[in-house]
Short mmCIF file of C-alpha atoms and ligand atoms in Angstrom, two decimals:
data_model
loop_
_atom_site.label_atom_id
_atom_site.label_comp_id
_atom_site.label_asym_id
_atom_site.label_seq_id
_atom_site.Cartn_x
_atom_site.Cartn_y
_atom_site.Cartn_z
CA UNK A 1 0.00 0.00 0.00
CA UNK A 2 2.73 2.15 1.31
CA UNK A 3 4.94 1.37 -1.87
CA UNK A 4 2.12 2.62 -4.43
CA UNK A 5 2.01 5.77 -2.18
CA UNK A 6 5.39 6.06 -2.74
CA UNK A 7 4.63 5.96 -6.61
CA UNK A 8 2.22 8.63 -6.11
CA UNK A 9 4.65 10.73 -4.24
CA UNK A 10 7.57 10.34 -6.69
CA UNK A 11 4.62 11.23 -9.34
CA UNK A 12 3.99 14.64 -7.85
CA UNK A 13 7.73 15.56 -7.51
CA UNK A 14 8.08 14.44 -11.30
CA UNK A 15 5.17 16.98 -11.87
CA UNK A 16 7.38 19.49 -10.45
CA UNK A 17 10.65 18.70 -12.35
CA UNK A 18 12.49 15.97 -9.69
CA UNK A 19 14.32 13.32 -11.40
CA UNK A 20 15.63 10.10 -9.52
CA UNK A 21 19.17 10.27 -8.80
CA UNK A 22 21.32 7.32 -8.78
CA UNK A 23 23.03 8.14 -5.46
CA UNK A 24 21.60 10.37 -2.39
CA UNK A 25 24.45 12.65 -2.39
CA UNK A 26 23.15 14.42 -5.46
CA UNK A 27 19.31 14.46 -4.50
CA UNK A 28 18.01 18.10 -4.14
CA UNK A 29 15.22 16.56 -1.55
CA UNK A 30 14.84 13.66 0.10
CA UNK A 31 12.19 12.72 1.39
CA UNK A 32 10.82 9.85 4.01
CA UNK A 33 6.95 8.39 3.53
CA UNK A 34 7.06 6.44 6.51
CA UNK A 35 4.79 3.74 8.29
CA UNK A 36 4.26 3.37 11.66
CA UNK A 37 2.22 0.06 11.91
CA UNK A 38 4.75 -2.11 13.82
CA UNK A 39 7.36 -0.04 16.53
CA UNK A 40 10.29 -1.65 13.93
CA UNK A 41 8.99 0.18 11.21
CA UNK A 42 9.01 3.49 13.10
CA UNK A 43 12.67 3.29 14.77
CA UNK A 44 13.91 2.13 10.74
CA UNK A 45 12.10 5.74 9.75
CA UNK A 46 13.92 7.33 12.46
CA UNK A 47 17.40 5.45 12.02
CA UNK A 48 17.20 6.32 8.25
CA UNK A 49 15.80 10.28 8.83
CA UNK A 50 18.73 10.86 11.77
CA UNK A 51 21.48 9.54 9.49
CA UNK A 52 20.73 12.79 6.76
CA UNK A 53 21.93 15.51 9.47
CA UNK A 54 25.70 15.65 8.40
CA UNK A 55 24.19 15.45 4.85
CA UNK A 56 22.07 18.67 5.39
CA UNK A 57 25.04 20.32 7.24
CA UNK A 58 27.11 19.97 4.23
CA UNK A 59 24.42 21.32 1.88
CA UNK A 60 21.79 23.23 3.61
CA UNK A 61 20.08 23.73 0.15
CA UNK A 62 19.19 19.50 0.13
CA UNK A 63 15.22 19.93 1.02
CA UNK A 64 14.00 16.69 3.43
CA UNK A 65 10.59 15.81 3.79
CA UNK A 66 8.74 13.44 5.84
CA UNK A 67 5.29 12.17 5.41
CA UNK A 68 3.14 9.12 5.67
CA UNK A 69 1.76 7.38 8.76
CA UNK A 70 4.29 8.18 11.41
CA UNK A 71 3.69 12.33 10.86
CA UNK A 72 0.56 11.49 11.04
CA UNK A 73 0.05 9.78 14.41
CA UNK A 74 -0.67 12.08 17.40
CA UNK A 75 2.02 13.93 18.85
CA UNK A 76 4.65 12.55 16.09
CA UNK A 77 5.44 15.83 14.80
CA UNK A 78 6.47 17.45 17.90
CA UNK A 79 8.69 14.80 18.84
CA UNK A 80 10.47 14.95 15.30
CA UNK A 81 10.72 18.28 15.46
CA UNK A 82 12.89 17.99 18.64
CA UNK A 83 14.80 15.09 17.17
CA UNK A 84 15.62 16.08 13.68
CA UNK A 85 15.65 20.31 13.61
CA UNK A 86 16.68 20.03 9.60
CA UNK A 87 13.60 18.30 8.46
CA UNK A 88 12.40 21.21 6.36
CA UNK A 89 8.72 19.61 4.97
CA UNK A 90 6.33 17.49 7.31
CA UNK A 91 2.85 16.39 5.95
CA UNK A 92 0.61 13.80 6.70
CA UNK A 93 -0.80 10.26 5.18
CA UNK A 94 -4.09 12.32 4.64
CA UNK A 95 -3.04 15.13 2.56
CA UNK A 96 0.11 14.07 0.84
CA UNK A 97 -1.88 14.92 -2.29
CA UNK A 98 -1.04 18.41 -1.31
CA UNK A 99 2.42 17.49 -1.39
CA UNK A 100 3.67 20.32 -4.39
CA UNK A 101 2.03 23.27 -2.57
CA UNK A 102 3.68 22.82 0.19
CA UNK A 103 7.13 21.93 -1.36
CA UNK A 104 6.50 25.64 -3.40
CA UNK A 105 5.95 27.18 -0.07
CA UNK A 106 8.99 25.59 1.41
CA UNK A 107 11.10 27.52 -1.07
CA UNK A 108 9.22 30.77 -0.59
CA UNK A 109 9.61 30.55 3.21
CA UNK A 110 12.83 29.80 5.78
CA UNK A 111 10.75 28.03 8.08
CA UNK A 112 9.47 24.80 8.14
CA UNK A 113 6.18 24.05 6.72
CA UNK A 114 4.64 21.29 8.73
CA UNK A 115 0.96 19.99 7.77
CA UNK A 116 -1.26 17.58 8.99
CA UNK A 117 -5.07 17.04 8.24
CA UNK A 118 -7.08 15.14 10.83
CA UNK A 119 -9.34 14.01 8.63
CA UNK A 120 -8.91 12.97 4.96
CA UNK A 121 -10.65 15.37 2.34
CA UNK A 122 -12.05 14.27 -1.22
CA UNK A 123 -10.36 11.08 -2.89
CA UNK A 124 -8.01 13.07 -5.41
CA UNK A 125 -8.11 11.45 -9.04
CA UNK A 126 -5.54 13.59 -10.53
CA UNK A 127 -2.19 12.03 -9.76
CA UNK A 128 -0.22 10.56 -12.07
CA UNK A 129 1.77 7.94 -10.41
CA UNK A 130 5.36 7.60 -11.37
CA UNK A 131 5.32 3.56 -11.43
CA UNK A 132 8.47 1.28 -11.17
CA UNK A 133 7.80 -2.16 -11.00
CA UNK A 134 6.58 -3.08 -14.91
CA UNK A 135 5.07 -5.59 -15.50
CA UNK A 136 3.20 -4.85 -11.76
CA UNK A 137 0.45 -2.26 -11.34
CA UNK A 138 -1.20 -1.26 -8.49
CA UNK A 139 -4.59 0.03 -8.23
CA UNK A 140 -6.40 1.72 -4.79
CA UNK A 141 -9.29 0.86 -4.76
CA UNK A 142 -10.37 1.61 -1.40
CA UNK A 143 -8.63 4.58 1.45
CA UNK A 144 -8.86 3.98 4.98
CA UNK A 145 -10.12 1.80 7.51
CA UNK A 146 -13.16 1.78 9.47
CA UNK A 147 -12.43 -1.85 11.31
CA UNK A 148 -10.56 -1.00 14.48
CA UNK A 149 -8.93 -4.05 14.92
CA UNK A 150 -7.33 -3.56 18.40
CA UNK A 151 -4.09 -3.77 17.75
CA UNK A 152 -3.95 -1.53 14.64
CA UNK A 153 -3.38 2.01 14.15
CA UNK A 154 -4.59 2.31 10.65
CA UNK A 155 -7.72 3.63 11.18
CA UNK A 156 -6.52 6.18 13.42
CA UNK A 157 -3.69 7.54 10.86
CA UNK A 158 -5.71 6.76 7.19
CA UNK A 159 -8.78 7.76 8.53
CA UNK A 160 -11.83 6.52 7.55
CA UNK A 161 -12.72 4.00 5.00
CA UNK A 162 -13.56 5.64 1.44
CA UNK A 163 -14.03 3.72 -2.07
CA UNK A 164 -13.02 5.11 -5.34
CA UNK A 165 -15.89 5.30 -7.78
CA UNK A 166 -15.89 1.90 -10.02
CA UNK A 167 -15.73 4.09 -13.16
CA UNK A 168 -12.02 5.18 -12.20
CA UNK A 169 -10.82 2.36 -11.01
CA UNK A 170 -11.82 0.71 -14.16
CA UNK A 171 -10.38 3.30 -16.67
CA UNK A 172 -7.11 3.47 -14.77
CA UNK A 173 -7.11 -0.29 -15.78
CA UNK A 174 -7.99 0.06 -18.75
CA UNK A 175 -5.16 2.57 -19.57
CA UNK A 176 -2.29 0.35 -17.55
CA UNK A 177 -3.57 -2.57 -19.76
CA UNK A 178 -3.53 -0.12 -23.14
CA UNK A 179 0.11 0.60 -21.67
CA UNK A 180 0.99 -3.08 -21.45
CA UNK A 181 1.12 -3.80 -17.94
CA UNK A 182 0.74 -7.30 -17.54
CA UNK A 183 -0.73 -7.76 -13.41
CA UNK A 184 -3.34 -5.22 -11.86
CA UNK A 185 -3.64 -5.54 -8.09
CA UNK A 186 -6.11 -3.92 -6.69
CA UNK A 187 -5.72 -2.45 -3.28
CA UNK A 188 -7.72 -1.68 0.04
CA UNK A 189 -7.37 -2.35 3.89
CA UNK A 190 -10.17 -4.21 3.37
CA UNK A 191 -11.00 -5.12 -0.31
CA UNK A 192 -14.85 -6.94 0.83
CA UNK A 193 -16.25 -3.98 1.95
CA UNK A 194 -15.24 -2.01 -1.03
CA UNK A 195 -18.56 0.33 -1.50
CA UNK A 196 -20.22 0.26 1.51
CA UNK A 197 -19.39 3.76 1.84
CA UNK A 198 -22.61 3.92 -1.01
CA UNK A 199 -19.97 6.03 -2.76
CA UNK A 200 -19.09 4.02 -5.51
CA UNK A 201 -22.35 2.25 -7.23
CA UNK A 202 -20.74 -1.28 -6.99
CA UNK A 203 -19.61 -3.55 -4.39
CA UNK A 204 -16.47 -5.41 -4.62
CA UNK A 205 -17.66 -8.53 -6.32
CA UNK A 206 -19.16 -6.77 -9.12
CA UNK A 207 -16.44 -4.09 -9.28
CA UNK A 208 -14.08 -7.67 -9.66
CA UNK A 209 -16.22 -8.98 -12.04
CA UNK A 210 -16.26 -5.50 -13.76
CA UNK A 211 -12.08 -5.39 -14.06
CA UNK A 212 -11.83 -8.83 -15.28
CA UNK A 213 -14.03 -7.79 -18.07
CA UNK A 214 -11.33 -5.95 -19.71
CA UNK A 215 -9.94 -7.47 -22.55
CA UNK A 216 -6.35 -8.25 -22.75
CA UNK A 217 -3.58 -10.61 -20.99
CA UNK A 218 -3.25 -9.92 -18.03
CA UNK A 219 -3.33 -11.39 -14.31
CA UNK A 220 -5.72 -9.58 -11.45
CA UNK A 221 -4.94 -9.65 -8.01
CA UNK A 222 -6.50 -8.20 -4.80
CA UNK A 223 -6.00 -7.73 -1.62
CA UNK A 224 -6.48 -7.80 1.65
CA UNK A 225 -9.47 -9.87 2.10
CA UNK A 226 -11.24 -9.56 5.56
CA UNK A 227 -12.08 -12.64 6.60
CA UNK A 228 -15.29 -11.00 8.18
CA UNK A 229 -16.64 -9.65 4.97
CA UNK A 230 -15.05 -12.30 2.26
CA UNK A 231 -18.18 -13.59 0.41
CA UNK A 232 -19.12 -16.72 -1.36
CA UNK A 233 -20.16 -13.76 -4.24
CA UNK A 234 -16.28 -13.15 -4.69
CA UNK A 235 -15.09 -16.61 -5.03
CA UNK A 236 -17.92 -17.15 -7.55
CA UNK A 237 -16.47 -14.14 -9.77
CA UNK A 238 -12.70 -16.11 -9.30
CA UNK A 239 -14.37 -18.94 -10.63
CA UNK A 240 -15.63 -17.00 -13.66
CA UNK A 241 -12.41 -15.38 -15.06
CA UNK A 242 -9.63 -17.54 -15.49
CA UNK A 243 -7.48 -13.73 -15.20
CA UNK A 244 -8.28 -13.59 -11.82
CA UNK A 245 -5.52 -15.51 -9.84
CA UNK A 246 -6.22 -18.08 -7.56
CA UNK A 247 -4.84 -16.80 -4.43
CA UNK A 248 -6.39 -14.86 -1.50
CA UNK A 249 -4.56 -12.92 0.98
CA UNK A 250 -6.55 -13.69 4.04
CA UNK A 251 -5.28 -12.31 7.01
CA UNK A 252 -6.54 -15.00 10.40
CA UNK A 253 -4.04 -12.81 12.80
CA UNK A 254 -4.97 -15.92 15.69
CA UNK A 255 -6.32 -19.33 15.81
CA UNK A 256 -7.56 -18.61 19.33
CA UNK A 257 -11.40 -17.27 19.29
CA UNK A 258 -10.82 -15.90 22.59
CA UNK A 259 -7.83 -13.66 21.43
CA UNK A 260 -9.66 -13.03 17.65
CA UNK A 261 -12.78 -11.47 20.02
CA UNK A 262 -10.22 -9.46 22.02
CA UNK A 263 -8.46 -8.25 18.60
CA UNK A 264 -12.19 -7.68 17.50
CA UNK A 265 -12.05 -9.42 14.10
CA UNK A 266 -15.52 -10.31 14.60
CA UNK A 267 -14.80 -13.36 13.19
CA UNK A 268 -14.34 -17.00 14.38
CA UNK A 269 -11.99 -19.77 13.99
CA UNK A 270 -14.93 -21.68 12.78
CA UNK A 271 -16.05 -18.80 9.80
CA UNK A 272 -12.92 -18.87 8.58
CA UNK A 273 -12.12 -22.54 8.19
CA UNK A 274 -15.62 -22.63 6.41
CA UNK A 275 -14.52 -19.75 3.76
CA UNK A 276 -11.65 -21.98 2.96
CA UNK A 277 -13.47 -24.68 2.65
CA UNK A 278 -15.93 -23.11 0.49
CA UNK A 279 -13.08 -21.60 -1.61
CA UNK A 280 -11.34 -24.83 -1.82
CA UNK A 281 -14.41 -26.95 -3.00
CA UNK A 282 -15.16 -24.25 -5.60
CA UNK A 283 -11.93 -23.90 -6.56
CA UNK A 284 -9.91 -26.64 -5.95
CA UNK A 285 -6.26 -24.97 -7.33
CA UNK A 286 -6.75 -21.71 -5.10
CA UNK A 287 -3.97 -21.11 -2.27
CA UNK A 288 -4.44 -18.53 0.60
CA UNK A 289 -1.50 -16.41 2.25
CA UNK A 290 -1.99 -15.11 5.83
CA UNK A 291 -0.70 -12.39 8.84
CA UNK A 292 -0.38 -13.83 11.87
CA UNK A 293 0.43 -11.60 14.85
CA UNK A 294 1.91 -13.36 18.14
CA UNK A 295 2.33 -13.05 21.73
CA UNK A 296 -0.78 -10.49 21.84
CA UNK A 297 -1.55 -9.54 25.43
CA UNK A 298 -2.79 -12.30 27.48
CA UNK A 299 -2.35 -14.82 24.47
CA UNK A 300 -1.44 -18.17 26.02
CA UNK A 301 0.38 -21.15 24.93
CA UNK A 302 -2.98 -22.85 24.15
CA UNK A 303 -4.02 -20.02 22.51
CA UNK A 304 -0.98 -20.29 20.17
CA UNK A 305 -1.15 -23.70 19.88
CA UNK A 306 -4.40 -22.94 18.59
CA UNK A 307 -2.63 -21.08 15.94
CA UNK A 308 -0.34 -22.97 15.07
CA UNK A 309 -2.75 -26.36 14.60
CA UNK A 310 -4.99 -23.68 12.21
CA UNK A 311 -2.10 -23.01 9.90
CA UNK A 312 -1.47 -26.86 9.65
CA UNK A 313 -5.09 -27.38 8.28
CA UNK A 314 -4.87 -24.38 6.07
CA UNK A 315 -1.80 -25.74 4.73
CA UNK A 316 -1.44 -21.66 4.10
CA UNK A 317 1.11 -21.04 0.63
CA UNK A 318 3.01 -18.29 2.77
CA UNK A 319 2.50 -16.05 5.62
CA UNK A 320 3.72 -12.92 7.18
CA UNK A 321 3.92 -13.57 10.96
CA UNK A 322 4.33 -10.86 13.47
CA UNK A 323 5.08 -10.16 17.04
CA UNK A 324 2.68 -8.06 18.35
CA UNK A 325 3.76 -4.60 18.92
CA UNK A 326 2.25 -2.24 21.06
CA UNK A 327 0.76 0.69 19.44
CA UNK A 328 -0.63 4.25 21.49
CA UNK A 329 -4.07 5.06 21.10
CA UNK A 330 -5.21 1.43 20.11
CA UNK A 331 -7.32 -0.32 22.43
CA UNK A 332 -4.56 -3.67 23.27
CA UNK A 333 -1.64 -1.23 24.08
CA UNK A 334 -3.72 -0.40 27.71
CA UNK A 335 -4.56 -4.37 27.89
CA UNK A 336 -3.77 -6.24 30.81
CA UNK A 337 -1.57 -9.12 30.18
CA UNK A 338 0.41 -8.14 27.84
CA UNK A 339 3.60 -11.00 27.16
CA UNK A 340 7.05 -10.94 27.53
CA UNK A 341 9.58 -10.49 25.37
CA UNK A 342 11.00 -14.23 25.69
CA UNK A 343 7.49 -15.96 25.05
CA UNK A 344 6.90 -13.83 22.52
CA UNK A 345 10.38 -14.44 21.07
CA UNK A 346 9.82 -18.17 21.46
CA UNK A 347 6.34 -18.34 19.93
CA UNK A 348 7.15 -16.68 16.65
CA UNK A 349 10.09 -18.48 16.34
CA UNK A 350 8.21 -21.48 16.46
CA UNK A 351 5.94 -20.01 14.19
CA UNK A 352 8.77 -19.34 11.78
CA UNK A 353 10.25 -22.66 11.51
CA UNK A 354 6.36 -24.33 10.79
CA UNK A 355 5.04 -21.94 8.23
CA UNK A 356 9.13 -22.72 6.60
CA UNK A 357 8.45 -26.29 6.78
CA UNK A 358 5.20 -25.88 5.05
CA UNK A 359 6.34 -23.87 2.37
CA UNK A 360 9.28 -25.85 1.58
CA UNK A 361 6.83 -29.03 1.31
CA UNK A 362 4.48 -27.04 -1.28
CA UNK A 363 7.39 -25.89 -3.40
CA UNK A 364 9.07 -29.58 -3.48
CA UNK A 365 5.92 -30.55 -5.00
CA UNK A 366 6.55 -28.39 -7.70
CA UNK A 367 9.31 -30.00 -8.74
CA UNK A 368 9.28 -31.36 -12.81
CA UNK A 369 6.13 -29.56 -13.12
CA UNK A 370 5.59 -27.36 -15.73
CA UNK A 371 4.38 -23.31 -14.44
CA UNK A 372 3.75 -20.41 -16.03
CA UNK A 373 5.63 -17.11 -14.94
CA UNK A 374 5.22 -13.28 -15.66
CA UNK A 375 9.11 -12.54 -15.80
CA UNK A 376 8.79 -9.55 -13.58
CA UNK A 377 13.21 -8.62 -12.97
CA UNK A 378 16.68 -9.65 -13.33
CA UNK A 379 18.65 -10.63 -10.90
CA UNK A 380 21.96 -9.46 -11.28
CA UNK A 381 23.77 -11.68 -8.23
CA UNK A 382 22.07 -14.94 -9.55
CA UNK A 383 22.59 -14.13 -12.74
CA UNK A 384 18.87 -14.97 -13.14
CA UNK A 385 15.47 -13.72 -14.74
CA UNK A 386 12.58 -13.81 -12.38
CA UNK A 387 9.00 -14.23 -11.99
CA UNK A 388 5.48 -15.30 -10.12
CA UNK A 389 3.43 -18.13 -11.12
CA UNK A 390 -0.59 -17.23 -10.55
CA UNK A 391 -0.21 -18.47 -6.89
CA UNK A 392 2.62 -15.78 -5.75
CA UNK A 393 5.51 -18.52 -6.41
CA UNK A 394 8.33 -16.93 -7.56
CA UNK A 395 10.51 -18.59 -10.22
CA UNK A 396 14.01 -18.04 -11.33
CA UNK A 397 15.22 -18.72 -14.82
CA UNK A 398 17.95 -18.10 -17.25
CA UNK A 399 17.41 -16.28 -20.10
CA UNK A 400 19.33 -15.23 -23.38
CA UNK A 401 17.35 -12.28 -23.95
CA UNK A 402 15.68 -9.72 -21.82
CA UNK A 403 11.94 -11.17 -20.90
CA UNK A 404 10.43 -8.62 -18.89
CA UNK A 405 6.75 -8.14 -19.49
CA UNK A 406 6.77 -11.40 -20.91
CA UNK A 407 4.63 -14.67 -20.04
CA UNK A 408 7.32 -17.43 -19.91
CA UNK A 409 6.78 -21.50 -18.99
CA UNK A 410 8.74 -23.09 -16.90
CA UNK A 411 9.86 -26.65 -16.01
CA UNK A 412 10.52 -26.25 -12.38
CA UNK A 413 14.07 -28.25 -11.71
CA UNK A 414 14.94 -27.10 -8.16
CA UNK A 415 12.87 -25.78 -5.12
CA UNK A 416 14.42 -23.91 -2.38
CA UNK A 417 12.76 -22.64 0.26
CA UNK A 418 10.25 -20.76 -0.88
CA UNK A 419 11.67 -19.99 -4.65
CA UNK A 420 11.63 -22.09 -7.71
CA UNK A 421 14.20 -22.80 -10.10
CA UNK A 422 13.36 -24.01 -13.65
CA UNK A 423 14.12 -23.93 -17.33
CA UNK A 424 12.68 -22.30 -19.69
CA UNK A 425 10.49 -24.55 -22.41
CA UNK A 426 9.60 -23.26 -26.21
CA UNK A 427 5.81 -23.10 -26.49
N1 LIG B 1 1.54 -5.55 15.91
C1 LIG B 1 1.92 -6.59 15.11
N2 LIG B 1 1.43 -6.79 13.89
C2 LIG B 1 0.52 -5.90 13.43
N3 LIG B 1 -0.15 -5.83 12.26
C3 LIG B 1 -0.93 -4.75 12.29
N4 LIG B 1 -0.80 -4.09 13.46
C4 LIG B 1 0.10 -4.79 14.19
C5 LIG B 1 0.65 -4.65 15.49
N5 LIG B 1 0.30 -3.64 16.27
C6 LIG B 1 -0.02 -6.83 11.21
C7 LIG B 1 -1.33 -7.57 10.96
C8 LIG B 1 -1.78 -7.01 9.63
C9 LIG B 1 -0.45 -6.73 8.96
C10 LIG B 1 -0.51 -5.79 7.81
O1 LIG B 1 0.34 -6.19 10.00
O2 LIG B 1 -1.06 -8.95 10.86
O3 LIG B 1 -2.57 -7.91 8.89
FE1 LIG B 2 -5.75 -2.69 10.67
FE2 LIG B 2 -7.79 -4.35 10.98
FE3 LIG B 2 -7.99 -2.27 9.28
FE4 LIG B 2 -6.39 -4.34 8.66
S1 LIG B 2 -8.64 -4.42 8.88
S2 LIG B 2 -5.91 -2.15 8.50
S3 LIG B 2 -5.63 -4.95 10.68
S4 LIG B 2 -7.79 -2.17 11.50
#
């Protein structure tokens, strides 16, 4: 999400006549659009924004800017302001739109311009993102988050949830299609309850059907799914467009009911086994992806054990697993219980080493099958070409000629860890 941000940013200071450098030391700005979802992420934002001051000394015409999440979280601002005194531009994840204006002003002005919006203002259709990863595209189809999961700060620093109108979202399609992109993923918190907002005349599962309509080779991806809102209606439109990929990023977070009431998923373990299940049986190839958080306060090892029995009858393709991190202003970070360090430690390690085990079976069974791959980049230490397969495997290859952008199949040779390695066959 943060990444296609990112593209929208770099999009805005292309408008204004930035270029990318190749190194830092000959940027004019820098600037930081930071997340603040997990602590990690925030002390990486501050490790990488602290290590500019010598840089500013040196040239105090460099301009650095700092926006996304973090600026926007209560109280954030003050406390970089004390920290880093050369940050010359703050703005917020809610009106980085605004992001040229306030550059211009920066240059008219000696002192800092620092804005923040509490809440968001009109969707803005005008940007022009500046994309890098061809064949990818990303596609927002959905702002915000109205779920207040208890752990989660989202809602508090995107605001509330707001849907793009379907007509948009399908043009800009349309027009990365027309361009030759090759895989459209489109993007919300929470993808299922795209249009409840009554802004956008569809809901998700006809706004899916709607994409896949457009004509053209290409794969379509979405995500995240809420397990609470993830409807039998969706899976149906999977089942009618074979460019729709098979794969469903379906976040559980805990196989304990007891801790998924406290995170207030308002779902159970039960709900979600059954949306497998119904996925599975109506489409037998599909493979789901998960986030798992661990070591939430008061989880227990039976809780956990819970969770880790769940991912063994998922038989999940991958998953991101988390220890739970504190966050201020969410409802868990004043919970009682919350776990130490070492159990928490211990737990996802565990974690670690079963979802591994997992994934390394699934990609052994690959093996002398044949797969096809949208060649996606080169990498230049393996000497390699590289790729997904519709179910997020990613494939290495060799390759005479540049095949990026291209459909390629593969006979899968080698599987290690979670990558493939194959050959290329003629079709
Ligand atoms: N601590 C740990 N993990 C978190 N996530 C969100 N908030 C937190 C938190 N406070 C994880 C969830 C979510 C993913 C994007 O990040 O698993 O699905
Ligand atoms: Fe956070 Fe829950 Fe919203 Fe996901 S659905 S962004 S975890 S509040």
């Amino acid at each position: 999400m943060n990444v296609h941000e990112s593209e929208k940013i770099a999009g805005i200071l292309r408008g204004l006549g930035y270029e990318e450098t190749k190194t830092i030391e000959n940027a004019d700005i820098i600037l930081f659009n930071t997340c603040c979802i997990r602590e990690n992420a925030e002390n990486h934002a501050f490790g990488n924004i602290g290590a500019l001051k010598k840089m500013k000394k040196q040239n105090p015409n460099l301009l650095i800017a700092v926006g996304g999440c973090m600026t926007q979280e209560k109280g954030k601002t003050e406390i970089l302001k004390k920290k880093f005194p050369f940050i010359d531009i703050m703005f917020g994840a809610l009106n980085f739109e605004n992001l040229a204006e306030l550059i211009k002003r920066k240059k008219e002005q000696k002192k800092k311009v620092v804005e923040i919006r509490e809440t968001a203002g009109e969707i803005v259709e005008t940007i022009e993102p500046y994309r890098t990863s061809y064949p990818n595209a990303w596609v927002n189809i959905t702002y915000g988050c109205d779920n207040f999961c208890s752990y989660c700060i989202v809602p508090y620093v995107r605001g509330r949830e707001r849907s793009r109108k379907a007509e948009n979202i399908i043009a800009e399609v349309q027009k990365l299609v027309n361009e030759g992109y090759k895989e459209i993923t489109l993007l919300g918190q929470n993808v299922n309850s795209y249009g409840k907002d009554g802004n956008a005349g569809m809901n998700f599962a006809q706004l899916l059907d709607a994409v896949a309509q457009i004509e053209g080779k290409f794969r379509l991806r979405f995500m995240t799914s809420h397990p609470k809102d993830f409807t039998e209606e969706v899976v149906k439109v999977m089942e009618k467009h074979p460019k729709i990929c098979k794969l469903v990023h379906l976040p559980v977070q805990s196989g304990s009911n007891r801790i998924l009431q406290l995170m207030n998923r308002r779902y159970t373990r039960e709900k979600y086994l059954d949306e497998i299940k119904f996925l599975k049986a109506r489409l037998p190839q599909a493979e789901v992806t998960t986030d798992i958080i661990v070591g939430f306060p008061t989880e227990t090892e039976e809780d956990y054990l819970q969770t880790e029995a769940l991912v063994k009858e998922v038989d999940f393709a991958s998953a991101f697993t988390f220890v739970y991190s504190p966050r201020q202003g969410t409802k868990a970070s004043t919970m009682d219980g919350q776990i130490p360090e070492t159990v928490q430690k211990d737990r996802i390690m565990r974690l670690v080493e079963l979802v591994n085990t997992l994934t390394r079976q699934k990609s052994e069974k690959y093996i002398g099958k044949e797969v096809e791959i949208l060649c996606e980049d080169y990498d230049e230490k393996k000497g390699l070409y590289l790729g997904r397969d519709e179910l997020g495997r990613m494939g290495y290859f060799h390759s005479e000629k540049d095949c990026i952008g291209e459909f390629v199949t593969l006979k899968i040779t080698k599987a290690n860890g979670i990558s493939l390695f194959g050959e290329r066959v003629k079709k």
